[in-house]
Amino acid sequence: MSDPISDPDAPLPELRFLKWLVTALAVTMIAGLLTIVTLLVIRFNQPSENKLTLPETISLPEGTKAASVTMQPDRIIVVTEDGRVLAYSVSGRLTGQTRLSAP
């Protein structure tokens, strides 16, 4: 190893250590990015376990319009514009309803 005082072109020991740290950081970041991309590809290629299916038809009560629809594995919830909450089975049969009170 050359002496930095006698050879002005020789790298300082602190700079060699810093260069090693920067290289290690770059390798770690590349490995982390590859890991994240690999996990995302694996996750998106897995089949969904929770497939929700809509029934052929859902009959809303006369004169109502749906404001929002929420699906769960065992029921479908429809909130109407007039403030009613309608619960349907996955087959499309109305199983219950209630009216929301005004705030």
Coordinates of C-alpha atoms in Angstrom, one line a residue:
M1 CA 0.0 0.0 0.0
S2 CA 1.4 3.4 -0.9
D3 CA 1.7 6.3 1.5
P4 CA -0.7 9.1 0.6
I5 CA 1.9 11.7 1.6
S6 CA 4.6 10.3 -0.7
D7 CA 2.1 9.4 -3.6
P8 CA -0.5 12.2 -4.1
D9 CA -2.5 10.1 -6.6
A10 CA -3.1 7.3 -4.1
P11 CA -6.7 7.2 -2.7
L12 CA -7.1 8.0 1.0
P13 CA -8.3 5.1 3.2
E14 CA -11.4 7.0 4.1
L15 CA -12.3 7.4 0.4
R16 CA -11.8 3.7 -0.3
F17 CA -14.1 2.9 2.6
L18 CA -16.7 5.4 1.3
K19 CA -16.5 3.9 -2.2
W20 CA -17.1 0.5 -0.7
L21 CA -20.2 1.8 1.3
V22 CA -21.7 3.5 -1.8
T23 CA -21.2 0.3 -3.8
A24 CA -22.8 -1.8 -1.1
L25 CA -25.7 0.6 -0.9
A26 CA -26.3 0.5 -4.7
V27 CA -26.2 -3.3 -4.6
T28 CA -28.7 -3.4 -1.7
M29 CA -31.1 -1.0 -3.5
I30 CA -31.0 -3.0 -6.7
A31 CA -31.6 -6.2 -4.8
G32 CA -34.5 -4.6 -3.0
L33 CA -36.1 -3.2 -6.2
L34 CA -35.8 -6.6 -7.8
T35 CA -37.4 -8.2 -4.8
I36 CA -40.3 -5.8 -4.8
V37 CA -40.9 -6.3 -8.5
T38 CA -40.8 -10.1 -8.2
L39 CA -43.3 -10.1 -5.3
L40 CA -45.7 -7.8 -7.2
V41 CA -45.5 -10.1 -10.3
I42 CA -46.1 -13.2 -8.1
R43 CA -49.0 -11.5 -6.3
F44 CA -50.8 -10.3 -9.4
N45 CA -50.5 -13.6 -11.1
Q46 CA -52.2 -15.5 -8.3
P47 CA -55.8 -16.4 -8.9
S48 CA -58.3 -14.5 -6.8
E49 CA -59.8 -16.5 -4.0
N50 CA -62.8 -14.1 -3.5
K51 CA -64.6 -14.1 -6.8
L52 CA -67.8 -12.1 -6.4
T53 CA -70.5 -12.8 -8.9
L54 CA -73.5 -10.7 -9.7
P55 CA -77.0 -12.3 -10.1
E56 CA -78.7 -12.1 -13.4
T57 CA -81.2 -9.4 -12.2
I58 CA -81.9 -7.4 -9.1
S59 CA -85.3 -5.9 -8.9
L60 CA -85.5 -2.6 -7.0
P61 CA -88.8 -1.5 -5.5
E62 CA -90.9 0.6 -7.8
G63 CA -89.8 4.2 -8.2
T64 CA -86.3 3.8 -6.6
K65 CA -82.9 4.4 -8.0
A66 CA -79.7 2.9 -6.7
A67 CA -77.2 5.4 -5.2
S68 CA -74.5 2.9 -4.4
V69 CA -74.0 -0.9 -4.4
T70 CA -71.7 -2.9 -2.1
M71 CA -71.0 -6.6 -2.6
Q72 CA -70.0 -9.1 0.0
P73 CA -69.4 -12.8 -0.5
D74 CA -72.9 -13.6 0.9
R75 CA -75.0 -10.5 0.1
I76 CA -75.4 -7.4 -2.0
I77 CA -76.3 -4.1 -0.3
V78 CA -78.0 -1.4 -2.3
V79 CA -78.5 2.1 -1.0
T80 CA -81.2 4.0 -2.8
E81 CA -81.5 7.7 -3.5
D82 CA -84.5 8.0 -1.1
G83 CA -82.4 6.7 1.8
R84 CA -83.4 3.0 1.9
V85 CA -80.9 0.2 2.4
L86 CA -81.8 -3.0 0.6
A87 CA -80.1 -6.3 1.3
Y88 CA -80.2 -9.0 -1.4
S89 CA -78.9 -12.5 -1.4
V90 CA -76.4 -13.5 -4.0
S91 CA -79.2 -15.1 -6.0
G92 CA -80.9 -11.6 -6.3
R93 CA -83.7 -12.1 -3.8
L94 CA -84.5 -9.2 -1.5
T95 CA -83.8 -10.4 2.1
G96 CA -84.2 -7.2 4.1
Q97 CA -84.5 -3.5 4.0
T98 CA -84.4 -0.5 6.3
R99 CA -84.7 3.3 6.0
L100 CA -81.9 5.6 7.0
S101 CA -82.8 8.5 9.2
A102 CA -81.8 12.0 8.2
P103 CA -78.7 13.4 9.9

